[in-house]
mmCIF file of C-alpha atoms in Angstrom:
data_model
loop_
_atom_site.group_PDB
_atom_site.id
_atom_site.type_symbol
_atom_site.label_atom_id
_atom_site.label_comp_id
_atom_site.label_asym_id
_atom_site.label_seq_id
_atom_site.Cartn_x
_atom_site.Cartn_y
_atom_site.Cartn_z
ATOM 1 C CA UNK A 797 192.807 240.574 169.539
ATOM 2 C CA UNK A 798 196.049 242.545 169.065
ATOM 3 C CA UNK A 799 197.977 239.968 171.101
ATOM 4 C CA UNK A 800 196.568 237.160 168.947
ATOM 5 C CA UNK A 801 197.622 238.994 165.764
ATOM 6 C CA UNK A 802 201.181 239.169 167.100
ATOM 7 C CA UNK A 803 201.240 235.403 167.817
ATOM 8 C CA UNK A 804 203.897 233.061 166.460
ATOM 9 C CA UNK A 805 203.613 231.689 162.936
ATOM 10 C CA UNK A 806 204.841 228.477 161.351
ATOM 11 C CA UNK A 807 207.217 230.559 159.209
ATOM 12 C CA UNK A 808 208.751 232.102 162.348
ATOM 13 C CA UNK A 809 209.340 228.556 163.605
ATOM 14 C CA UNK A 810 211.388 227.911 160.468
ATOM 15 C CA UNK A 811 208.867 226.226 158.153
ATOM 16 C CA UNK A 812 207.868 228.122 155.011
ATOM 17 C CA UNK A 813 204.711 226.637 153.463
ATOM 18 C CA UNK A 814 204.876 229.137 150.601
ATOM 19 C CA UNK A 815 208.380 227.917 149.716
ATOM 20 C CA UNK A 816 207.038 224.372 149.622
ATOM 21 C CA UNK A 817 204.285 225.409 147.248
ATOM 22 C CA UNK A 818 206.816 227.183 145.017
ATOM 23 C CA UNK A 819 208.904 224.033 144.869
ATOM 24 C CA UNK A 820 205.867 221.983 143.829
ATOM 25 C CA UNK A 821 205.222 224.413 140.981
ATOM 26 C CA UNK A 822 208.859 224.106 139.877
ATOM 27 C CA UNK A 823 208.881 220.310 139.836
ATOM 28 C CA UNK A 824 205.513 219.610 138.180
ATOM 29 C CA UNK A 825 206.952 219.606 134.623
ATOM 30 C CA UNK A 826 209.858 217.437 135.806
ATOM 31 C CA UNK A 827 207.399 214.914 137.188
ATOM 32 C CA UNK A 828 205.234 214.952 134.045
ATOM 33 C CA UNK A 829 208.321 214.114 131.972
ATOM 34 C CA UNK A 830 208.432 210.668 133.635
ATOM 35 C CA UNK A 831 204.922 209.585 132.533
ATOM 36 C CA UNK A 832 204.667 206.020 131.182
ATOM 37 C CA UNK A 833 201.946 203.439 130.463
ATOM 38 C CA UNK A 834 200.181 202.878 133.756
ATOM 39 C CA UNK A 835 200.852 206.309 135.271
ATOM 40 C CA UNK A 836 200.189 209.870 134.144
ATOM 41 C CA UNK A 837 202.860 211.186 136.573
ATOM 42 C CA UNK A 838 200.755 214.031 137.925
ATOM 43 C CA UNK A 839 201.300 215.144 141.505
ATOM 44 C CA UNK A 840 199.039 216.938 143.937
ATOM 45 C CA UNK A 841 196.806 214.148 145.202
ATOM 46 C CA UNK A 842 197.208 212.318 148.481
ATOM 47 C CA UNK A 843 198.538 209.197 146.779
ATOM 48 C CA UNK A 844 199.937 208.138 143.418
ATOM 49 C CA UNK A 845 198.057 205.701 141.216
ATOM 50 C CA UNK A 846 199.465 203.005 138.928
ATOM 51 C CA UNK A 847 197.487 200.744 136.575
ATOM 52 C CA UNK A 848 199.235 197.378 136.157
ATOM 53 C CA UNK A 849 196.824 196.302 133.414
ATOM 54 C CA UNK A 850 197.707 199.343 131.316
ATOM 55 C CA UNK A 851 201.374 198.480 131.840
ATOM 56 C CA UNK A 852 200.756 195.125 130.125
ATOM 57 C CA UNK A 853 201.024 192.673 133.021
ATOM 58 C CA UNK A 854 198.810 189.593 133.350
ATOM 59 C CA UNK A 855 200.078 187.676 136.416
ATOM 60 C CA UNK A 856 202.599 190.011 138.061
ATOM 61 C CA UNK A 857 204.614 189.778 141.225
ATOM 62 C CA UNK A 858 205.276 193.206 142.736
ATOM 63 C CA UNK A 859 208.835 193.944 143.876
ATOM 64 C CA UNK A 860 209.662 196.895 146.146
ATOM 65 C CA UNK A 861 212.944 198.506 147.192
ATOM 66 C CA UNK A 862 214.017 201.617 149.052
ATOM 67 C CA UNK A 863 217.375 203.269 149.628
ATOM 68 C CA UNK A 864 219.184 206.566 150.034
ATOM 69 C CA UNK A 865 222.521 207.889 148.820
ATOM 70 C CA UNK A 866 224.336 208.108 152.145
ATOM 71 C CA UNK A 867 226.945 210.776 152.774
ATOM 72 C CA UNK A 868 227.351 211.415 149.053
ATOM 73 C CA UNK A 869 224.604 213.961 149.776
ATOM 74 C CA UNK A 870 227.074 215.881 151.947
ATOM 75 C CA UNK A 871 229.389 216.319 148.953
ATOM 76 C CA UNK A 872 226.512 217.626 146.838
ATOM 77 C CA UNK A 873 225.768 220.160 149.580
ATOM 78 C CA UNK A 874 229.398 221.199 150.059
ATOM 79 C CA UNK A 875 230.008 221.610 146.315
ATOM 80 C CA UNK A 876 226.630 223.207 145.551
ATOM 81 C CA UNK A 877 226.079 220.589 142.815
ATOM 82 C CA UNK A 878 222.574 219.261 143.344
ATOM 83 C CA UNK A 879 221.564 218.200 139.829
ATOM 84 C CA UNK A 880 222.895 214.619 139.789
ATOM 85 C CA UNK A 881 222.323 213.330 143.322
ATOM 86 C CA UNK A 882 218.731 212.494 142.378
ATOM 87 C CA UNK A 883 220.015 210.125 139.686
ATOM 88 C CA UNK A 884 221.885 208.255 142.422
ATOM 89 C CA UNK A 885 218.726 208.096 144.497
ATOM 90 C CA UNK A 886 216.768 206.410 141.720
ATOM 91 C CA UNK A 887 219.642 204.148 140.715
ATOM 92 C CA UNK A 888 220.144 202.634 144.143
ATOM 93 C CA UNK A 889 216.557 201.352 144.264
ATOM 94 C CA UNK A 890 215.830 200.457 140.639
ATOM 95 C CA UNK A 891 219.077 198.496 140.277
ATOM 96 C CA UNK A 892 217.905 196.415 143.237
ATOM 97 C CA UNK A 893 214.582 195.755 141.497
ATOM 98 C CA UNK A 894 216.002 194.609 138.186
ATOM 99 C CA UNK A 895 218.194 191.952 139.808
ATOM 100 C CA UNK A 896 214.955 190.092 140.494
ATOM 101 C CA UNK A 897 213.913 190.455 136.872
ATOM 102 C CA UNK A 898 211.508 193.260 137.691
ATOM 103 C CA UNK A 899 210.735 196.277 135.534
ATOM 104 C CA UNK A 900 210.617 199.438 137.688
ATOM 105 C CA UNK A 901 207.152 200.969 137.363
ATOM 106 C CA UNK A 902 207.033 203.912 139.728
ATOM 107 C CA UNK A 903 209.147 205.860 142.165
ATOM 108 C CA UNK A 904 208.527 208.097 145.173
ATOM 109 C CA UNK A 905 211.029 210.367 146.893
ATOM 110 C CA UNK A 906 211.412 211.829 150.372
ATOM 111 C CA UNK A 907 213.348 215.093 150.642
ATOM 112 C CA UNK A 908 214.037 216.442 154.138
ATOM 113 C CA UNK A 909 215.861 219.672 154.882
ATOM 114 C CA UNK A 910 216.549 222.217 157.584
ATOM 115 C CA UNK A 911 215.634 225.192 155.411
ATOM 116 C CA UNK A 912 213.787 224.703 152.138
ATOM 117 C CA UNK A 913 215.271 226.318 149.059
ATOM 118 C CA UNK A 914 212.841 225.742 146.174
ATOM 119 C CA UNK A 915 215.659 226.059 143.630
ATOM 120 C CA UNK A 916 217.846 223.454 145.370
ATOM 121 C CA UNK A 917 214.870 221.137 145.834
ATOM 122 C CA UNK A 918 213.934 221.507 142.174
ATOM 123 C CA UNK A 919 217.522 220.710 141.123
ATOM 124 C CA UNK A 920 217.417 217.529 143.199
ATOM 125 C CA UNK A 921 214.084 216.514 141.678
ATOM 126 C CA UNK A 922 215.443 217.293 138.201
ATOM 127 C CA UNK A 923 218.026 214.571 138.815
ATOM 128 C CA UNK A 924 215.326 212.221 140.093
ATOM 129 C CA UNK A 925 213.359 212.894 136.901
ATOM 130 C CA UNK A 926 216.413 212.058 134.759
ATOM 131 C CA UNK A 927 216.945 208.842 136.722
ATOM 132 C CA UNK A 928 213.312 207.817 136.396
ATOM 133 C CA UNK A 929 213.347 208.395 132.647
ATOM 134 C CA UNK A 930 216.559 206.375 132.364
ATOM 135 C CA UNK A 931 214.953 203.536 134.333
ATOM 136 C CA UNK A 932 211.619 203.794 132.509
ATOM 137 C CA UNK A 933 209.599 204.395 135.671
ATOM 138 C CA UNK A 934 207.150 207.148 136.593
ATOM 139 C CA UNK A 935 207.705 209.597 139.443
ATOM 140 C CA UNK A 936 204.219 209.503 140.919
ATOM 141 C CA UNK A 937 204.681 211.261 144.236
ATOM 142 C CA UNK A 938 206.919 212.212 147.096
ATOM 143 C CA UNK A 939 207.254 214.244 150.258
ATOM 144 C CA UNK A 940 209.148 217.410 151.108
ATOM 145 C CA UNK A 941 209.751 218.002 154.807
ATOM 146 C CA UNK A 942 211.232 221.185 156.278
ATOM 147 C CA UNK A 943 212.545 220.400 159.768
ATOM 148 C CA UNK A 944 214.808 223.141 161.165
ATOM 149 C CA UNK A 945 215.037 221.455 164.551
ATOM 150 C CA UNK A 946 216.429 218.262 163.028
ATOM 151 C CA UNK A 947 218.620 219.358 160.099
ATOM 152 C CA UNK A 948 221.168 222.166 160.285
ATOM 153 C CA UNK A 949 220.764 225.106 157.931
ATOM 154 C CA UNK A 950 220.668 224.066 154.268
ATOM 155 C CA UNK A 951 221.541 220.421 154.935
ATOM 156 C CA UNK A 952 219.191 217.881 153.416
ATOM 157 C CA UNK A 953 218.773 214.143 153.095
ATOM 158 C CA UNK A 954 217.038 211.907 150.583
ATOM 159 C CA UNK A 955 215.249 208.577 150.522
ATOM 160 C CA UNK A 956 213.751 206.815 147.524
ATOM 161 C CA UNK A 957 211.127 204.123 147.112
ATOM 162 C CA UNK A 958 210.655 202.085 143.926
ATOM 163 C CA UNK A 959 208.073 199.484 142.964
ATOM 164 C CA UNK A 960 208.384 197.165 139.999
ATOM 165 C CA UNK A 961 206.742 194.085 138.561
ATOM 166 C CA UNK A 962 207.781 190.811 137.004
ATOM 167 C CA UNK A 963 205.608 188.067 135.575
ATOM 168 C CA UNK A 964 205.358 185.176 138.006
ATOM 169 C CA UNK A 965 207.448 182.781 135.925
ATOM 170 C CA UNK A 966 210.263 185.246 135.269
ATOM 171 C CA UNK A 967 211.498 186.014 138.782
ATOM 172 C CA UNK A 968 215.279 185.984 139.249
ATOM 173 C CA UNK A 969 217.516 184.387 140.412
ATOM 174 C CA UNK A 970 216.741 181.084 138.695
ATOM 175 C CA UNK A 971 217.006 177.872 140.719
ATOM 176 C CA UNK A 972 219.090 176.451 137.864
ATOM 177 C CA UNK A 973 222.270 178.331 138.868
ATOM 178 C CA UNK A 974 224.942 175.628 139.029
ATOM 179 C CA UNK A 975 228.633 174.989 139.473
ATOM 180 C CA UNK A 976 230.488 175.983 136.315
ATOM 181 C CA UNK A 977 228.190 178.855 135.354
ATOM 182 C CA UNK A 978 229.957 181.953 134.079
ATOM 183 C CA UNK A 979 229.992 185.280 135.956
ATOM 184 C CA UNK A 980 230.015 188.416 133.806
ATOM 185 C CA UNK A 981 230.770 191.871 135.206
ATOM 186 C CA UNK A 982 229.169 195.088 133.967
ATOM 187 C CA UNK A 983 231.399 198.139 134.362
ATOM 188 C CA UNK A 984 230.471 200.763 136.928
ATOM 189 C CA UNK A 985 230.530 204.509 136.310
ATOM 190 C CA UNK A 986 232.753 205.020 139.362
ATOM 191 C CA UNK A 987 232.189 204.890 143.101
ATOM 192 C CA UNK A 988 228.374 204.876 142.692
ATOM 193 C CA UNK A 989 226.741 205.583 146.094
ATOM 194 C CA UNK A 990 228.514 203.429 148.652
ATOM 195 C CA UNK A 991 231.507 204.019 150.873
ATOM 196 C CA UNK A 992 231.301 207.810 150.854
ATOM 197 C CA UNK A 993 232.130 208.184 154.527
ATOM 198 C CA UNK A 994 235.471 206.605 153.643
ATOM 199 C CA UNK A 995 235.746 208.661 150.442
ATOM 200 C CA UNK A 996 235.311 211.875 152.425
ATOM 201 C CA UNK A 997 238.014 210.781 154.893
ATOM 202 C CA UNK A 998 240.422 210.127 152.024
ATOM 203 C CA UNK A 999 239.686 213.525 150.465
ATOM 204 C CA UNK A 1000 240.240 215.207 153.835
ATOM 205 C CA UNK A 1001 243.554 213.353 154.170
ATOM 206 C CA UNK A 1002 244.586 214.484 150.677
ATOM 207 C CA UNK A 1003 244.121 218.137 151.632
ATOM 208 C CA UNK A 1004 242.430 218.850 148.297
ATOM 209 C CA UNK A 1005 239.401 221.124 147.980
ATOM 210 C CA UNK A 1006 236.367 219.911 146.060
ATOM 211 C CA UNK A 1007 237.110 222.655 143.515
ATOM 212 C CA UNK A 1008 240.647 221.356 142.859
ATOM 213 C CA UNK A 1009 241.351 219.483 139.618
ATOM 214 C CA UNK A 1010 240.622 215.762 140.030
ATOM 215 C CA UNK A 1011 243.990 213.922 140.282
ATOM 216 C CA UNK A 1012 242.519 210.889 138.513
ATOM 217 C CA UNK A 1013 240.397 212.491 135.771
ATOM 218 C CA UNK A 1014 240.954 215.123 133.115
ATOM 219 C CA UNK A 1015 239.230 218.503 132.896
ATOM 220 C CA UNK A 1016 236.909 218.086 135.899
ATOM 221 C CA UNK A 1017 237.043 219.172 139.511
ATOM 222 C CA UNK A 1018 237.470 216.662 142.301
ATOM 223 C CA UNK A 1019 233.914 217.310 143.472
ATOM 224 C CA UNK A 1020 232.451 216.797 140.014
ATOM 225 C CA UNK A 1021 234.384 213.556 139.512
ATOM 226 C CA UNK A 1022 233.443 212.135 142.915
ATOM 227 C CA UNK A 1023 229.780 213.015 142.276
ATOM 228 C CA UNK A 1024 229.639 211.013 139.025
ATOM 229 C CA UNK A 1025 226.179 209.431 139.296
ATOM 230 C CA UNK A 1026 225.496 205.752 139.829
ATOM 231 C CA UNK A 1027 224.973 203.857 136.594
ATOM 232 C CA UNK A 1028 221.410 202.653 136.027
ATOM 233 C CA UNK A 1029 221.450 199.133 134.605
ATOM 234 C CA UNK A 1030 217.699 198.646 134.197
ATOM 235 C CA UNK A 1031 217.234 198.972 130.447
ATOM 236 C CA UNK A 1032 220.303 196.909 129.544
ATOM 237 C CA UNK A 1033 219.419 194.139 132.016
ATOM 238 C CA UNK A 1034 215.815 193.942 130.856
ATOM 239 C CA UNK A 1035 216.940 193.953 127.227
ATOM 240 C CA UNK A 1036 219.406 191.089 127.818
ATOM 241 C CA UNK A 1037 216.896 189.107 129.888
ATOM 242 C CA UNK A 1038 214.210 189.407 127.204
ATOM 243 C CA UNK A 1039 216.450 188.938 124.175
ATOM 244 C CA UNK A 1040 218.320 185.863 125.389
ATOM 245 C CA UNK A 1041 216.069 184.321 128.064
ATOM 246 C CA UNK A 1042 219.337 182.985 129.435
ATOM 247 C CA UNK A 1043 220.151 185.246 132.400
ATOM 248 C CA UNK A 1044 220.089 183.094 135.527
ATOM 249 C CA UNK A 1045 220.937 185.715 138.122
ATOM 250 C CA UNK A 1046 221.987 189.310 138.684
ATOM 251 C CA UNK A 1047 223.653 190.936 141.679
ATOM 252 C CA UNK A 1048 223.874 194.698 142.273
ATOM 253 C CA UNK A 1049 227.319 195.416 143.747
ATOM 254 C CA UNK A 1050 226.630 197.950 146.483
ATOM 255 C CA UNK A 1051 227.876 198.264 150.070
ATOM 256 C CA UNK A 1052 229.651 195.037 150.999
ATOM 257 C CA UNK A 1053 231.152 194.711 147.532
ATOM 258 C CA UNK A 1054 231.740 191.287 145.983
ATOM 259 C CA UNK A 1055 231.868 189.201 149.205
ATOM 260 C CA UNK A 1056 228.510 190.351 150.565
ATOM 261 C CA UNK A 1057 226.453 190.808 147.398
ATOM 262 C CA UNK A 1058 227.311 187.942 145.050
ATOM 263 C CA UNK A 1059 226.288 185.176 147.516
ATOM 264 C CA UNK A 1060 222.823 186.761 147.825
ATOM 265 C CA UNK A 1061 221.852 185.327 144.413
ATOM 266 C CA UNK A 1062 223.590 181.953 144.679
ATOM 267 C CA UNK A 1063 221.976 178.737 145.965
ATOM 268 C CA UNK A 1064 223.161 177.305 149.251
ATOM 269 C CA UNK A 1065 226.443 175.465 148.899
ATOM 270 C CA UNK A 1066 227.663 177.494 145.939
ATOM 271 C CA UNK A 1067 230.113 180.378 145.790
ATOM 272 C CA UNK A 1068 232.018 182.439 143.271
ATOM 273 C CA UNK A 1069 235.622 182.483 142.077
ATOM 274 C CA UNK A 1070 236.501 185.986 140.836
ATOM 275 C CA UNK A 1071 239.530 186.942 138.742
ATOM 276 C CA UNK A 1072 240.386 190.339 140.182
ATOM 277 C CA UNK A 1073 242.614 191.230 137.244
ATOM 278 C CA UNK A 1074 239.484 191.291 135.084
ATOM 279 C CA UNK A 1075 237.738 193.818 137.354
ATOM 280 C CA UNK A 1076 239.693 196.684 135.749
ATOM 281 C CA UNK A 1077 239.350 199.132 138.631
ATOM 282 C CA UNK A 1078 239.025 202.719 137.309
ATOM 283 C CA UNK A 1079 241.490 205.419 138.317
ATOM 284 C CA UNK A 1080 239.263 206.802 141.087
ATOM 285 C CA UNK A 1081 239.617 203.546 143.031
ATOM 286 C CA UNK A 1082 243.371 203.485 142.534
ATOM 287 C CA UNK A 1083 243.573 207.054 143.855
ATOM 288 C CA UNK A 1084 241.410 206.254 146.890
ATOM 289 C CA UNK A 1085 243.466 203.152 147.687
ATOM 290 C CA UNK A 1086 246.805 204.944 147.377
ATOM 291 C CA UNK A 1087 245.960 208.187 149.177
ATOM 292 C CA UNK A 1088 243.938 206.448 151.878
ATOM 293 C CA UNK A 1089 246.344 203.523 152.214
ATOM 294 C CA UNK A 1090 243.324 201.218 151.954
ATOM 295 C CA UNK A 1091 244.056 197.486 151.825
ATOM 296 C CA UNK A 1092 242.714 195.532 148.811
ATOM 297 C CA UNK A 1093 240.451 193.441 151.042
ATOM 298 C CA UNK A 1094 238.896 196.612 152.474
ATOM 299 C CA UNK A 1095 238.460 198.035 148.971
ATOM 300 C CA UNK A 1096 236.597 194.899 147.897
ATOM 301 C CA UNK A 1097 234.321 195.013 150.950
ATOM 302 C CA UNK A 1098 233.552 198.742 150.637
ATOM 303 C CA UNK A 1099 233.436 199.638 146.930
ATOM 304 C CA UNK A 1100 232.337 198.120 143.625
ATOM 305 C CA UNK A 1101 235.942 198.425 142.355
ATOM 306 C CA UNK A 1102 234.762 198.897 138.769
ATOM 307 C CA UNK A 1103 231.988 196.277 138.574
ATOM 308 C CA UNK A 1104 228.516 197.601 139.339
ATOM 309 C CA UNK A 1105 226.472 194.548 138.368
ATOM 310 C CA UNK A 1106 227.270 190.862 137.961
ATOM 311 C CA UNK A 1107 225.424 188.449 135.690
ATOM 312 C CA UNK A 1108 225.258 184.649 136.070
ATOM 313 C CA UNK A 1109 224.780 182.583 132.895
ATOM 314 C CA UNK A 1110 225.413 179.060 131.672
ATOM 315 C CA UNK A 1111 228.691 178.626 129.795
ATOM 316 C CA UNK A 1112 226.885 177.907 126.539
ATOM 317 C CA UNK A 1113 224.946 181.185 126.784
ATOM 318 C CA UNK A 1114 227.744 183.463 127.961
ATOM 319 C CA UNK A 1115 228.678 184.824 124.533
ATOM 320 C CA UNK A 1116 225.079 185.593 123.546
ATOM 321 C CA UNK A 1117 224.300 187.289 126.858
ATOM 322 C CA UNK A 1118 227.526 189.289 126.747
ATOM 323 C CA UNK A 1119 226.719 190.427 123.201
ATOM 324 C CA UNK A 1120 223.221 191.483 124.311
ATOM 325 C CA UNK A 1121 224.660 193.638 127.075
ATOM 326 C CA UNK A 1122 227.236 195.193 124.759
ATOM 327 C CA UNK A 1123 224.478 195.973 122.263
ATOM 328 C CA UNK A 1124 222.577 197.670 125.112
ATOM 329 C CA UNK A 1125 225.563 199.912 125.855
ATOM 330 C CA UNK A 1126 227.373 198.099 128.648
ATOM 331 C CA UNK A 1127 231.077 197.308 129.009
ATOM 332 C CA UNK A 1128 231.222 193.604 129.819
ATOM 333 C CA UNK A 1129 234.000 191.323 131.074
ATOM 334 C CA UNK A 1130 234.052 187.662 132.062
ATOM 335 C CA UNK A 1131 235.240 187.927 135.650
ATOM 336 C CA UNK A 1132 234.667 184.501 137.166
ATOM 337 C CA UNK A 1133 232.607 181.381 137.626
ATOM 338 C CA UNK A 1134 230.260 179.679 140.063
ATOM 339 C CA UNK A 1135 232.048 177.121 142.249
ATOM 340 C CA UNK A 1136 231.292 174.938 145.228
ATOM 341 C CA UNK A 1137 231.508 177.000 148.406
ATOM 342 C CA UNK A 1138 234.480 176.172 150.553
ATOM 343 C CA UNK A 1139 233.717 176.992 154.174
ATOM 344 C CA UNK A 1140 232.260 180.315 155.235
ATOM 345 C CA UNK A 1141 233.943 182.392 152.532
ATOM 346 C CA UNK A 1142 231.678 182.051 149.523
ATOM 347 C CA UNK A 1143 233.668 184.415 147.315
ATOM 348 C CA UNK A 1144 237.299 183.552 146.577
ATOM 349 C CA UNK A 1145 239.753 185.387 144.364
ATOM 350 C CA UNK A 1146 242.416 184.774 141.778
ATOM 351 C CA UNK A 1147 244.935 187.466 140.903
ATOM 352 C CA UNK A 1148 244.891 190.924 142.426
ATOM 353 C CA UNK A 1149 243.256 194.286 141.884
ATOM 354 C CA UNK A 1150 245.416 196.733 139.995
ATOM 355 C CA UNK A 1151 245.453 199.610 142.465
ATOM 356 C CA UNK A 1152 248.622 201.342 141.268
ATOM 357 C CA UNK A 1153 248.345 204.923 140.073
#
C-alpha cells in the first residue's frame, strides 16, 4: 500500500488538472460576455449548442472555417503580451466566413501549451472574447491541452474554429462578377497574422529588442506595434451587403497576398488589374521592406500591404457601396478593376508600392 501511495501522479508528469480547472473559472465570465441569439455562451458541457431558428434563419447554408495565428504567437510569448493574440485568432476565421456572405454564429478555440498558466490562458481567452464580440459570434466551447512532452516550457499554440450561416440565395461571390467591375480595398490595421516568420527574421536582422521604440510608429514599443491585432471586417461587410445588396464578391487578403487571394472569388477567365499606388502601404510595411531588403513582388505575395479585404462591385454601385463601408467605419479606396485574365497571371499591376521610409 505504501508503494502505491508513492506512485507517480499526472501532476508529476507535467499536467496540472487543478490549473486547468482554475483557468476555466477565470474564463467563464469572458465566455458569457459573447452570448447572442442562438447561444447562451455557457461552457462546461461536452459540446456547445446553437439554435439557428432563434438566430432568425429560415433556409440557411452553414459555412465553416478554421485557422491559427502562425508564429505571431511566438512574439506574444517573447513579449509577455497575451491579451490581443486571441483577437487575431478570431479574425482569421471570421473574416474568411464573411467573404461568402455568412454571419459568424459561434466560435471554438484550441489552446495547447507545455505548462499551463491559468493567468496567461485567461489573457488569451480575454482576447478571443473581444474578437467574438467584435464579430458578433458566441464563444461556445474550446479545449485546453497541457502537453509538456510536445511544447517547451511556457510555449503555446492556438487554433480557432468558426461556423456561420447565410441564407441560400445570398451566398457570395455572385456569378454576376464581370469584366469592368470595380475593386475596392478596405484598409488593414497592419501586418495582420500572415508572414510573421519573415517579420521575425527582419526584426532579428535589425538588432532591435521587442521593448525598443517602434521605428515606424510613435509612442509604442516594437513588440506592441508588431502585435497590432488583425482587423475584423465582419460587421462592416455585413452592413454594406445588407444596406446596398450590391456587393458581388469579397476576398480576405491573407497569406499569398493579392495574387493568390483575389482570383479565388473571380470566375474563370477573369482577373484583376490593381493600381498599387492606391494601396497606401502603412509605415510598418515600408520598414519591413527596407530593413529586410524585401522585393516588392515578395511583399505582395507575403503581406496584405495595407489592404486587408477587397470588395467587387458593379461600376454603377461603387459609390454607394464605398459610402456604406465608410459609414461602417472602414477606410476605403478604389484600387482596381476586373479584367480578362491574360495567361496564368490573373492579377496584374499598374504603378508601384510606395515602400520608401
